[in-house]
Short mmCIF file of C-alpha atoms (C1' of nucleotides) in Angstrom, two decimals:
data_model
loop_
_atom_site.label_atom_id
_atom_site.label_comp_id
_atom_site.label_asym_id
_atom_site.label_seq_id
_atom_site.Cartn_x
_atom_site.Cartn_y
_atom_site.Cartn_z
CA MET A 1 -225.71 -113.80 -10.33
CA GLY A 2 -227.41 -117.12 -9.76
CA ARG A 3 -227.35 -120.13 -11.95
CA SER A 4 -226.15 -119.74 -15.42
CA PRO A 5 -229.38 -120.25 -17.80
CA CYS A 6 -227.30 -122.10 -19.90
CA CYS A 7 -227.46 -124.84 -17.39
CA GLU A 8 -231.02 -125.33 -17.84
CA LYS A 9 -232.70 -128.38 -19.13
CA ASN A 10 -233.51 -127.64 -22.82
CA GLY A 11 -232.86 -130.39 -24.45
CA LEU A 12 -228.86 -129.93 -24.91
CA LYS A 13 -226.55 -132.97 -25.09
CA LYS A 14 -224.71 -134.18 -22.02
CA GLY A 15 -222.21 -136.52 -21.25
CA PRO A 16 -219.55 -137.56 -22.89
CA TRP A 17 -218.04 -135.76 -25.61
CA THR A 18 -217.67 -137.68 -29.42
CA PRO A 19 -214.87 -137.28 -31.25
CA GLU A 20 -216.99 -135.48 -33.86
CA GLU A 21 -218.17 -132.89 -31.51
CA ASP A 22 -214.34 -132.34 -30.14
CA GLN A 23 -213.69 -131.56 -33.55
CA LYS A 24 -216.21 -128.97 -34.09
CA LEU A 25 -215.26 -127.56 -30.98
CA MET A 26 -211.48 -127.22 -31.89
CA ASP A 27 -212.10 -126.12 -35.36
CA TYR A 28 -214.43 -123.10 -34.16
CA ILE A 29 -212.05 -122.18 -31.41
CA GLN A 30 -208.95 -122.21 -33.48
CA LYS A 31 -211.08 -120.22 -36.37
CA HIS A 32 -212.95 -117.86 -33.86
CA GLY A 33 -211.32 -118.12 -30.74
CA HIS A 34 -214.03 -119.00 -27.83
CA GLY A 35 -215.28 -115.47 -27.39
CA SER A 36 -218.93 -116.15 -25.35
CA TRP A 37 -219.11 -119.08 -24.57
CA ARG A 38 -222.92 -119.09 -24.16
CA THR A 39 -223.08 -117.90 -27.95
CA LEU A 40 -220.37 -120.85 -28.88
CA PRO A 41 -222.10 -123.94 -28.98
CA LYS A 42 -224.85 -122.31 -31.38
CA ASN A 43 -222.38 -121.05 -33.68
CA ALA A 44 -220.12 -124.06 -33.79
CA GLY A 45 -223.13 -126.33 -34.34
CA LEU A 46 -223.30 -127.94 -31.23
CA GLN A 47 -225.64 -129.00 -28.76
CA ARG A 48 -224.22 -128.64 -26.04
CA CYS A 49 -224.43 -125.47 -23.44
CA GLY A 50 -221.68 -122.89 -23.45
CA LYS A 51 -220.60 -124.33 -19.78
CA SER A 52 -220.29 -127.75 -21.02
CA CYS A 53 -218.04 -126.71 -24.23
CA ARG A 54 -215.96 -124.66 -21.75
CA LEU A 55 -215.15 -127.42 -19.57
CA ARG A 56 -214.40 -129.55 -22.59
CA TRP A 57 -212.15 -127.08 -24.02
CA THR A 58 -210.01 -126.19 -20.59
CA ASN A 59 -210.21 -129.69 -19.73
CA TYR A 60 -209.11 -131.89 -22.45
CA LEU A 61 -208.70 -129.98 -25.90
CA ARG A 62 -206.54 -127.16 -25.24
CA PRO A 63 -203.68 -127.75 -27.22
CA ASP A 64 -201.15 -126.88 -24.35
CA ILE A 65 -202.40 -130.04 -21.64
CA LYS A 66 -199.77 -132.17 -21.05
CA ARG A 67 -201.71 -135.78 -20.25
CA GLY A 68 -200.03 -138.62 -19.07
CA ARG A 69 -198.75 -139.87 -15.30
CA PHE A 70 -197.45 -136.95 -12.93
CA SER A 71 -194.11 -136.88 -12.20
CA PHE A 72 -192.00 -137.01 -8.89
CA GLU A 73 -191.72 -133.09 -8.95
CA GLU A 74 -195.18 -132.24 -10.05
CA GLU A 75 -196.35 -134.32 -7.30
CA GLU A 76 -193.94 -132.89 -5.18
CA ALA A 77 -195.34 -129.34 -6.44
CA ILE A 78 -198.59 -130.21 -5.85
CA ILE A 79 -197.99 -131.35 -2.52
CA GLN A 80 -195.95 -127.93 -1.33
CA LEU A 81 -198.73 -126.08 -2.99
CA HIS A 82 -201.35 -127.31 -1.67
CA SER A 83 -200.07 -127.20 1.78
CA ILE A 84 -200.24 -123.14 1.20
CA LEU A 85 -203.00 -122.50 -0.92
CA GLY A 86 -205.44 -125.33 0.35
CA ASN A 87 -208.25 -126.86 -2.55
CA LYS A 88 -207.16 -123.82 -4.84
CA TRP A 89 -206.76 -126.26 -7.36
CA SER A 90 -206.88 -123.41 -10.62
CA ALA A 91 -204.45 -121.25 -8.33
CA ILE A 92 -202.59 -124.70 -7.86
CA ALA A 93 -202.61 -125.47 -11.73
CA ALA A 94 -201.57 -122.06 -12.82
CA ARG A 95 -198.20 -123.05 -11.33
CA LEU A 96 -197.95 -126.30 -13.12
CA PRO A 97 -197.99 -125.82 -16.48
CA GLY A 98 -199.92 -128.22 -18.91
CA ARG A 99 -201.89 -129.42 -16.11
CA THR A 100 -205.39 -128.57 -15.11
CA ASP A 101 -207.21 -128.00 -12.18
CA ASN A 102 -209.79 -130.87 -12.74
CA GLU A 103 -206.86 -133.50 -13.50
CA ILE A 104 -204.78 -132.03 -10.31
CA LYS A 105 -207.91 -132.20 -8.24
CA ASN A 106 -208.62 -135.91 -9.47
CA TYR A 107 -205.09 -136.66 -8.64
CA TRP A 108 -204.97 -135.12 -5.39
CA ASN A 109 -208.21 -137.01 -4.15
CA THR A 110 -207.05 -140.70 -5.84
CA HIS A 111 -203.84 -140.76 -5.20
CA ILE A 112 -201.93 -138.23 -2.84
CA ARG A 113 -204.76 -137.72 -0.59
CA LYS A 114 -205.07 -141.58 -0.19
CA ARG A 115 -200.85 -141.74 0.49
CA LEU A 116 -201.07 -139.08 3.28
CA LEU A 117 -204.07 -140.74 5.13
CA ARG A 118 -201.85 -143.74 5.27
CA MET A 119 -198.87 -142.30 6.41
CA GLY A 120 -201.10 -140.69 9.39
CA ILE A 121 -200.87 -137.01 7.50
CA ASP A 122 -204.16 -134.91 7.55
CA PRO A 123 -204.44 -134.30 3.96
CA VAL A 124 -206.25 -130.86 5.50
CA THR A 125 -204.14 -129.57 7.57
CA HIS A 126 -200.63 -131.44 6.72
CA SER A 127 -200.10 -132.50 10.10
CA PRO A 128 -200.59 -135.69 12.10
CA ARG A 129 -203.89 -136.69 12.61
CA LEU A 130 -205.16 -136.37 16.32
CA ASP A 131 -207.24 -139.79 15.63
CA LEU A 132 -203.69 -141.47 15.92
CA LEU A 133 -203.56 -141.08 19.81
CA ASP A 134 -204.67 -142.93 22.06
CA LEU A 135 -207.04 -141.24 24.08
CA SER A 136 -208.49 -143.72 26.74
CA SER A 137 -204.65 -144.43 27.87
CA LEU A 138 -204.19 -140.84 28.08
CA LEU A 139 -207.44 -140.84 30.57
CA SER A 140 -206.31 -143.32 32.74
CA SER A 141 -202.93 -142.18 32.99
CA PRO A 142 -202.08 -141.04 36.54
CA LEU A 143 -201.37 -137.55 35.30
CA TYR A 144 -204.95 -137.28 34.52
CA ASN A 145 -206.41 -138.49 37.93
CA GLN A 146 -204.25 -135.99 39.66
CA SER A 147 -206.74 -133.21 38.75
CA HIS A 148 -209.71 -132.69 36.92
CA ASN A 149 -208.69 -128.99 36.05
CA LEU A 150 -206.72 -130.32 33.93
CA ASN A 151 -204.99 -128.33 30.42
CA VAL A 152 -205.36 -130.93 28.02
CA SER A 153 -203.12 -129.36 25.60
CA ARG A 154 -200.63 -128.85 28.74
CA PHE A 155 -200.90 -132.34 29.50
CA LEU A 156 -200.28 -133.84 26.14
CA GLY A 157 -197.58 -131.49 25.33
CA LEU A 158 -199.29 -132.33 21.78
CA GLN A 159 -201.17 -128.85 21.48
CA PRO A 160 -199.24 -128.35 18.16
CA LEU A 161 -200.28 -131.76 17.13
CA MET A 162 -203.84 -131.52 17.64
CA ASN A 163 -206.83 -131.00 15.32
CA PRO A 164 -208.73 -128.26 17.36
CA GLU A 165 -212.17 -129.59 16.81
CA LEU A 166 -210.89 -132.56 18.99
CA LEU A 167 -209.10 -131.01 21.30
CA ARG A 168 -212.37 -129.06 21.56
CA LEU A 169 -214.45 -132.51 22.48
CA ALA A 170 -211.83 -133.76 24.80
CA THR A 171 -211.90 -130.57 26.96
CA THR A 172 -215.48 -131.12 27.05
CA LEU A 173 -215.69 -134.31 27.76
CA LEU A 174 -212.76 -133.94 30.36
CA SER A 175 -214.54 -131.37 31.98
CA ASP A 176 -217.34 -133.46 32.65
CA ASN A 177 -217.66 -134.78 36.11
CA ASN A 178 -219.68 -137.79 34.75
CA LEU A 179 -217.25 -138.43 32.05
CA ASP A 180 -217.80 -141.92 30.19
CA LEU A 181 -214.68 -143.69 29.71
CA HIS A 182 -216.68 -146.16 27.84
CA LEU A 183 -217.71 -143.26 25.53
CA LEU A 184 -213.96 -142.24 24.81
CA GLN A 185 -213.07 -145.42 24.48
CA ASN A 186 -215.73 -146.23 21.42
CA LEU A 187 -214.79 -143.11 20.32
CA GLN A 188 -211.33 -144.32 19.84
CA GLU A 189 -212.23 -147.98 18.68
CA ASN A 190 -214.04 -145.92 15.76
CA ASN A 191 -210.71 -143.77 14.83
CA GLN A 192 -208.89 -146.38 13.03
CA LEU A 193 -205.89 -146.19 15.46
CA CYS A 194 -203.07 -147.81 14.06
CA ASN A 195 -199.51 -147.83 14.49
CA SER A 196 -198.14 -144.23 13.56
CA PRO A 197 -195.37 -142.92 11.83
CA VAL A 198 -196.48 -139.81 13.91
CA GLN A 199 -194.47 -141.14 17.04
CA THR A 200 -191.12 -141.04 15.04
CA GLN A 201 -191.62 -138.35 12.25
CA PHE A 202 -193.34 -136.11 14.56
CA PRO A 203 -192.07 -136.68 17.91
CA SER A 204 -193.73 -134.62 20.39
CA PHE A 205 -191.91 -131.85 21.78
CA THR A 206 -192.28 -130.24 25.61
CA SER A 207 -193.11 -125.95 25.37
CA ASN A 208 -189.52 -125.53 26.06
CA SER A 209 -189.17 -127.12 23.15
CA LEU A 210 -191.23 -124.98 21.08
CA GLN A 211 -189.96 -121.82 22.77
CA ASN A 212 -186.76 -121.97 20.44
CA PRO A 213 -187.45 -124.84 18.26
CA ILE A 214 -184.70 -123.63 16.26
CA PRO A 215 -181.32 -121.69 16.82
CA GLY A 216 -181.66 -118.38 15.93
CA ILE A 217 -185.06 -118.52 14.61
CA PRO A 218 -187.25 -115.73 16.07
CA ALA A 219 -190.11 -116.24 18.41
CA CYS A 220 -193.48 -115.82 16.93
CA THR A 221 -195.30 -112.56 18.07
CA THR A 222 -199.15 -111.23 17.66
CA SER A 223 -200.33 -109.98 14.34
CA THR A 224 -199.07 -106.13 15.18
CA ASP A 225 -195.40 -107.77 15.34
CA PRO A 226 -193.36 -109.72 12.88
CA TYR A 227 -192.89 -112.06 15.28
CA PRO A 228 -194.83 -113.09 18.53
CA PRO A 229 -193.43 -113.33 22.16
CA PRO A 230 -191.91 -116.00 23.52
CA LEU A 231 -194.10 -118.49 25.06
CA LEU A 232 -195.36 -118.77 28.50
CA ASN A 233 -193.42 -121.10 30.80
CA GLU A 234 -195.55 -123.72 32.35
CA THR A 235 -195.81 -121.92 35.69
CA GLN A 236 -197.17 -118.77 33.76
CA PHE A 237 -200.05 -120.72 32.30
CA PRO A 238 -203.10 -120.14 33.97
CA SER A 239 -203.83 -122.72 36.19
CA ASN A 240 -208.01 -123.24 35.89
CA GLU A 241 -208.58 -122.50 32.45
CA THR A 242 -207.71 -124.68 29.57
CA SER A 243 -206.29 -122.69 26.51
CA PHE A 244 -208.85 -124.14 24.11
CA SER A 245 -210.31 -120.71 23.62
CA VAL A 246 -207.66 -119.74 21.41
CA TRP A 247 -209.12 -122.55 19.54
CA GLN A 248 -212.60 -122.00 20.25
CA ASP A 249 -212.75 -118.12 19.58
CA ASN A 250 -210.10 -117.12 17.68
CA VAL A 251 -210.60 -113.66 17.44
CA ASP A 252 -207.20 -112.76 17.98
CA LEU A 253 -204.01 -114.50 17.17
CA PRO A 254 -203.39 -116.70 19.99
CA CYS A 255 -200.30 -115.40 21.96
CA ASN A 256 -198.42 -118.64 21.88
CA LEU A 257 -198.44 -118.93 18.52
CA THR A 258 -195.74 -120.83 18.46
CA ASP A 259 -197.69 -124.02 19.37
CA ASN A 260 -199.07 -123.85 15.80
CA LEU A 261 -195.70 -124.67 14.54
CA ILE A 262 -194.18 -128.02 13.82
CA PRO A 263 -190.97 -128.73 12.97
CA MET A 264 -191.15 -130.77 10.03
CA SER A 265 -187.21 -131.09 9.90
CA ASN A 266 -184.11 -129.57 11.45
CA TYR A 267 -184.74 -126.92 8.96
CA SER A 268 -188.29 -126.18 8.78
CA TYR A 269 -191.49 -125.29 10.11
CA TYR A 270 -195.21 -126.56 9.32
CA SER A 271 -198.36 -125.13 10.70
CA ALA A 272 -200.38 -127.14 12.61
CA ASP A 273 -203.53 -125.20 12.58
CA GLN A 274 -205.67 -125.58 9.65
CA SER A 275 -206.46 -121.54 9.01
CA LEU A 276 -202.63 -121.49 9.27
CA ALA A 277 -201.73 -124.39 7.39
CA ASN A 278 -204.50 -122.74 4.65
CA PRO A 279 -204.07 -119.12 4.84
CA LEU A 280 -206.08 -118.71 2.14
CA SER A 281 -208.97 -120.83 3.02
CA GLU A 282 -212.36 -119.53 3.17
CA TYR A 283 -212.81 -121.20 6.98
CA SER A 284 -210.09 -118.98 7.97
CA ASN A 285 -210.87 -116.29 10.20
CA PRO A 286 -209.88 -113.02 8.24
CA GLN A 287 -209.48 -111.16 12.03
CA SER A 288 -207.04 -113.96 12.94
CA THR A 289 -205.02 -113.99 9.36
CA ASN A 290 -201.86 -112.05 9.67
CA GLN A 291 -200.28 -112.93 6.56
CA ASN A 292 -196.92 -111.48 7.43
CA PHE A 293 -196.94 -114.41 10.27
CA ILE A 294 -198.77 -116.80 8.17
CA PHE A 295 -195.87 -117.44 5.84
CA ALA A 296 -193.15 -116.69 7.79
CA PRO A 297 -192.78 -119.88 9.41
CA VAL A 298 -193.48 -121.60 6.57
CA LEU A 299 -190.99 -120.24 4.29
CA SER A 300 -187.50 -121.30 4.39
CA THR A 301 -185.81 -120.14 7.33
CA PRO A 302 -182.29 -118.80 7.73
CA SER A 303 -181.10 -122.25 9.04
CA SER A 304 -181.38 -123.95 6.41
CA PRO A 305 -178.88 -125.85 5.10
CA SER A 306 -179.80 -126.94 2.16
CA PRO A 307 -182.78 -126.27 0.24
CA THR A 308 -184.53 -128.65 -1.59
CA PRO A 309 -185.65 -126.54 -4.94
CA LEU A 310 -189.41 -127.61 -6.30
CA ASN A 311 -187.45 -129.21 -9.80
CA SER A 312 -184.91 -130.92 -7.99
CA SER A 313 -184.70 -134.36 -9.29
CA SER A 314 -182.06 -135.55 -7.30
CA THR A 315 -184.83 -135.88 -3.80
CA TYR A 316 -186.44 -138.75 -5.32
CA ILE A 317 -185.21 -142.09 -7.65
CA ASN A 318 -187.85 -142.81 -10.16
CA SER A 319 -189.72 -145.30 -8.17
CA SER A 320 -193.10 -145.94 -9.58
CA THR A 321 -194.57 -148.43 -7.04
CA GLU A 322 -197.33 -147.05 -4.49
CA ASP A 323 -195.43 -147.84 -1.36
CA GLU A 324 -192.19 -146.23 -2.53
CA ARG A 325 -193.99 -143.11 -3.37
CA ASP A 326 -195.26 -143.05 0.38
CA SER A 327 -191.44 -143.43 1.26
CA ASN A 328 -190.69 -140.58 -1.00
CA CYS A 329 -193.92 -138.66 -0.26
CA SER A 330 -192.66 -138.50 3.77
CA ASN A 331 -189.93 -136.67 2.96
CA MET A 332 -192.17 -134.45 0.42
CA LEU A 333 -193.81 -133.40 3.45
CA LYS A 334 -190.52 -132.08 5.37
CA PHE A 335 -190.07 -129.51 2.38
CA GLU A 336 -189.12 -126.10 2.28
CA LEU A 337 -190.83 -123.87 -0.16
CA PRO A 338 -188.00 -122.66 -2.52
CA TYR A 339 -187.62 -119.38 -3.58
CA ILE A 340 -189.31 -119.58 -6.91
CA PHE A 341 -192.55 -119.63 -4.87
CA ASP A 342 -193.08 -116.10 -4.37
CA VAL A 343 -195.96 -116.05 -1.69
CA ASN A 344 -196.72 -112.70 -2.24
CA GLU A 345 -198.32 -114.47 -5.61
CA PHE A 346 -200.79 -115.97 -3.31
CA MET A 347 -202.16 -113.39 -1.49
"C1'" DA B 1 -216.10 -167.31 -17.43
"C1'" DA B 2 -218.80 -164.54 -14.52
"C1'" DG B 3 -219.77 -161.83 -10.85
"C1'" DT B 4 -218.30 -158.10 -7.77
"C1'" DC B 5 -215.01 -154.68 -6.23
"C1'" DT B 6 -212.21 -150.94 -6.90
"C1'" DA B 7 -209.71 -147.10 -8.78
"C1'" DT B 8 -209.81 -143.76 -12.02
"C1'" DC B 9 -211.12 -139.32 -14.31
"C1'" DA B 10 -214.38 -136.98 -17.45
"C1'" DA B 11 -218.13 -134.75 -16.89
"C1'" DC B 12 -221.58 -132.54 -14.09
"C1'" DC B 13 -224.01 -129.52 -10.59
"C1'" DG B 14 -224.24 -125.69 -7.80
"C1'" DC B 15 -222.39 -121.88 -5.97
"C1'" DT B 16 -219.22 -117.12 -6.02
"C1'" DA B 17 -217.22 -114.02 -8.51
"C1'" DT B 18 -216.75 -110.82 -12.14
"C1'" DT B 19 -218.25 -108.10 -16.02
"C1'" DA B 20 -221.50 -105.22 -18.44
"C1'" DC B 21 -224.74 -102.55 -18.66
"C1'" DA C 1 -225.61 -98.49 -7.48
"C1'" DG C 2 -228.62 -102.57 -8.58
"C1'" DT C 3 -229.00 -106.28 -11.69
"C1'" DA C 4 -228.59 -109.62 -14.82
"C1'" DA C 5 -225.17 -112.40 -17.68
"C1'" DT C 6 -221.24 -114.73 -17.74
"C1'" DA C 7 -217.01 -117.12 -16.40
"C1'" DG C 8 -214.98 -119.96 -13.43
"C1'" DC C 9 -214.17 -122.70 -9.27
"C1'" DG C 10 -214.86 -126.68 -6.29
"C1'" DG C 11 -216.63 -130.27 -4.90
"C1'" DT C 12 -219.27 -134.20 -6.51
"C1'" DT C 13 -221.22 -138.20 -9.41
"C1'" DG C 14 -221.37 -142.16 -12.53
"C1'" DA C 15 -219.17 -144.65 -15.94
"C1'" DT C 16 -215.88 -147.52 -17.40
"C1'" DA C 17 -211.80 -150.18 -17.03
"C1'" DG C 18 -208.89 -153.53 -15.04
"C1'" DA C 19 -208.26 -156.13 -10.38
"C1'" DC C 20 -209.48 -159.66 -8.09
"C1'" DT C 21 -212.47 -163.62 -6.30
#
DNA sequence: AAGTCTATCAACCGCTATTAC
DNA sequence: AGTAATAGCGGTTGATAGACT
């Protein structure tokens, strides 16, 4: 393994390709195929490394590459695929004919990611951002003052919306008797708070609503069962421990997995847990990754009244401004995976 | 008109996965 | 089975064009 020797500094040219170089590369590949990328530059008369040639060919010169602005259908597909695959750009590109992984990656980083952030959506988890919540007002509330043995997630009723890291931070801070509210206020000030669409788009819900968020949808279950058992009700929660061990250790699937699901609309769920939102992510704990479970909530549900097909053009008008795309984007996030996405392909 | 800022995207870097021996 | 070569991937950088002051 290790680095490819072709990347060594051996006088090979770097930087932008000239039309002459492009022509040489295209001519050679059309005649001989690319064969071994390592030997190609020498055979083609190019002062480039094989890696550079491969990149130029796959990202720019390949005849089947579609150039130009991404359509709404493509953008919709990217968002949907990214919610399942994470930053697996090549896997996403494989499902968008004519688009390269590099192009999709660039488009994501320069357009879609920014738009999601503006909407208060975490582009990594595709869930609302905790940093839009007001921590200091939370801490000054009477509920907090009643008990220091606070189960923060229960208190908030917002566990499904939370970033585990921030939950952990909040737990640590709240469990500290010397808690400095100023510290939290500073934390909050650094969190770019804004008027969030989250409140209306993703209303918080109680454990009761989570217990059976959609009639007819079975509750979740552990990794050995297709669905987990019903959630504990309020009185069943351990009184003097937080539920954050689920996030911290994450050795087994949380028993209350429905906490990780956000109903994104009246017919689909969304995972708030990064490891669930991005099941193929290398960061997800393999032990906690039950493939059957992970995709079940993300996929179409029986209660779905009107699936939105990937290629549907009726969903969005052909607007072109960023604001219009923002608006359309919020709809995209309420997606339901169309049947043409066979999730087994991603496994 | 000139300078500065911002957005875009082609290309590179460094790493892992796969293949060949 | 072990090692080296190669292919491929994802993150990042830097050049450049266009917008803005």
